[in-house]
mmCIF file of C-alpha atoms in Angstrom:
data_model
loop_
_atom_site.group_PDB
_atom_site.id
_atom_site.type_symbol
_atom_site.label_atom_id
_atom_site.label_comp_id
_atom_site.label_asym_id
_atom_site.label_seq_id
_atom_site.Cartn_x
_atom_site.Cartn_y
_atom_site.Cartn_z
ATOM 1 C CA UNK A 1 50.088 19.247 93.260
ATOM 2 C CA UNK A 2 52.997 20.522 92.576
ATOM 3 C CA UNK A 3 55.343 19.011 94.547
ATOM 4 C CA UNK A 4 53.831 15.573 93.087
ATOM 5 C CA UNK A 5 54.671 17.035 89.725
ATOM 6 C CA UNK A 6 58.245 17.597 90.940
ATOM 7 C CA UNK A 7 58.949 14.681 92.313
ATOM 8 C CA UNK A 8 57.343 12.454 89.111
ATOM 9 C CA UNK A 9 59.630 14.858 86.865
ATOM 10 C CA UNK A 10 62.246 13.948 89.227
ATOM 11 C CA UNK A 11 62.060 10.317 88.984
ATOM 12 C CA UNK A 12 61.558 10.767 85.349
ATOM 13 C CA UNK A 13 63.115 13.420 83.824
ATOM 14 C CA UNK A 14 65.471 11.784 81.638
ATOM 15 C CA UNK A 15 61.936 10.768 79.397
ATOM 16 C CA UNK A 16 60.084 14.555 80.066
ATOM 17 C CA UNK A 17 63.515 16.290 78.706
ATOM 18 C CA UNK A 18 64.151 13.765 75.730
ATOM 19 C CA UNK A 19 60.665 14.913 74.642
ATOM 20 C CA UNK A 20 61.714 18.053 75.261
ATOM 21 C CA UNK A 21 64.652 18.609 73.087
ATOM 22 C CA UNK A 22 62.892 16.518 70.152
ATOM 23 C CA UNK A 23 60.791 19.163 70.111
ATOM 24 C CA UNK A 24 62.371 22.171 71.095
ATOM 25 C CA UNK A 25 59.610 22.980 74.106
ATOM 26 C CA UNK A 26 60.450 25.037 77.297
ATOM 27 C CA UNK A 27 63.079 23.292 79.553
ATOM 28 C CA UNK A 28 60.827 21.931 82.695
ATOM 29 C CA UNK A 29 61.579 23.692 86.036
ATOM 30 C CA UNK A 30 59.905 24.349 89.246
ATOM 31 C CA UNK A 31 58.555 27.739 88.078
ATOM 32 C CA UNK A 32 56.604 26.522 84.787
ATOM 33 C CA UNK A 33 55.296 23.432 86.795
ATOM 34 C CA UNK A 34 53.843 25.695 89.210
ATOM 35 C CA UNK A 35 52.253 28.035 86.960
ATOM 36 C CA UNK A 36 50.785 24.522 84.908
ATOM 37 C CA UNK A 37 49.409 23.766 88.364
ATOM 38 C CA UNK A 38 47.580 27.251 88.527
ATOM 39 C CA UNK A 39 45.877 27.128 85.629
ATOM 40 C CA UNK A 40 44.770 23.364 86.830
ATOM 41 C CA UNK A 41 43.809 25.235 90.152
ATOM 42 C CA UNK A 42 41.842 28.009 87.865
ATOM 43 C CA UNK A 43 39.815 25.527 85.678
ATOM 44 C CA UNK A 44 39.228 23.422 88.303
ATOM 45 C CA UNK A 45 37.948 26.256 91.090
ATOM 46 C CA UNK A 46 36.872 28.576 88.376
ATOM 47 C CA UNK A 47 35.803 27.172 85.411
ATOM 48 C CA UNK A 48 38.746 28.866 83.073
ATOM 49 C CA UNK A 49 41.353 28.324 81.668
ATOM 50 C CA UNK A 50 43.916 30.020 79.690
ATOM 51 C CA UNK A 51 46.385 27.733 78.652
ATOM 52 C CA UNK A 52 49.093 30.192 77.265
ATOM 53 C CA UNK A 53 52.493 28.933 77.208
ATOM 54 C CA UNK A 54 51.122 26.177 79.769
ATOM 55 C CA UNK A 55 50.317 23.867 75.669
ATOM 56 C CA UNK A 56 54.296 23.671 75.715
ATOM 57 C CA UNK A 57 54.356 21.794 78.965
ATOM 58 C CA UNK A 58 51.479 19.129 78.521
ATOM 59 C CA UNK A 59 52.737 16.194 76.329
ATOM 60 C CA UNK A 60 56.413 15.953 78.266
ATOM 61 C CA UNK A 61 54.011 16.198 81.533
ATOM 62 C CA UNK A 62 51.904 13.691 80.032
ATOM 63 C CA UNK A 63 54.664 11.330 79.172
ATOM 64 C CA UNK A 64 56.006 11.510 83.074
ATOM 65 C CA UNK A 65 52.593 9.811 83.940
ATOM 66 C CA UNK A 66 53.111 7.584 81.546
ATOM 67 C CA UNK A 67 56.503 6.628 82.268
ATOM 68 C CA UNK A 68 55.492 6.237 85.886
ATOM 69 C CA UNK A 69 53.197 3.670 84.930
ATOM 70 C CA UNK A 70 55.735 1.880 82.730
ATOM 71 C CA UNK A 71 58.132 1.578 85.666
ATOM 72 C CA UNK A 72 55.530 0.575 87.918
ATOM 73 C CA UNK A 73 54.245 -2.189 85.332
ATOM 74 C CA UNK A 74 58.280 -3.591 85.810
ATOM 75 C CA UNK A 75 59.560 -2.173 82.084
ATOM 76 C CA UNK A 76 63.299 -1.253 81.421
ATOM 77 C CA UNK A 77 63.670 2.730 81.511
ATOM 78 C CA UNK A 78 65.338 1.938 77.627
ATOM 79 C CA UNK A 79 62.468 0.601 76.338
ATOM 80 C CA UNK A 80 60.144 3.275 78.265
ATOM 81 C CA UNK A 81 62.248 6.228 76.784
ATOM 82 C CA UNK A 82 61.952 4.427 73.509
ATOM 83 C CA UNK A 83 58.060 3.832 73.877
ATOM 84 C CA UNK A 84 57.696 7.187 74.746
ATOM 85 C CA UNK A 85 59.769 8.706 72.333
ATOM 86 C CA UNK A 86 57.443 6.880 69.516
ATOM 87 C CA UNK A 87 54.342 8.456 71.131
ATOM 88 C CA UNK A 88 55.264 11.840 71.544
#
């Protein structure tokens, strides 16, 4: 899961760290995706979930989905950033 995360963030970061900076959230790096994908892991093996610092990490992770989708759909990365911008 990670590595999936990592490689969408990758192909999409310029999006994740324009949300980012408008909102003054935790740079994205390898260490706080992996520590979103164990508290995924937790809730989904165990039930719980303690989101912690993890709430800083959701919408820019959130908006790489979305972005994928956009360029998969055939839209312009400008008018993706922009879209995404407006929404988060």
């Amino acid at each position: 899961m990670k590595q999936k995360i990592l490689t969408l963030y990758d192909e999409n970061h310029n999006v994740a760290d324009a949300i980012v900076s408008k909102w003054l959230l935790p740079q994205i790096n390898e260490t706080n995706i992996a520590s979103f994908v164990k508290l995924r892991n937790g809730k989904t093996h165990s039930g719980t979930v303690k989101w912690g610092d993890n709430t800083k990490l959701y919408a820019p992770l959130l908006a790489i989905v979305y972005a994928g989708f956009f360029k998969y759909v055939g839209l312009p990365d400008k008018l993706i950033s922009f879209a995404l911008l407006q929404i988060f």
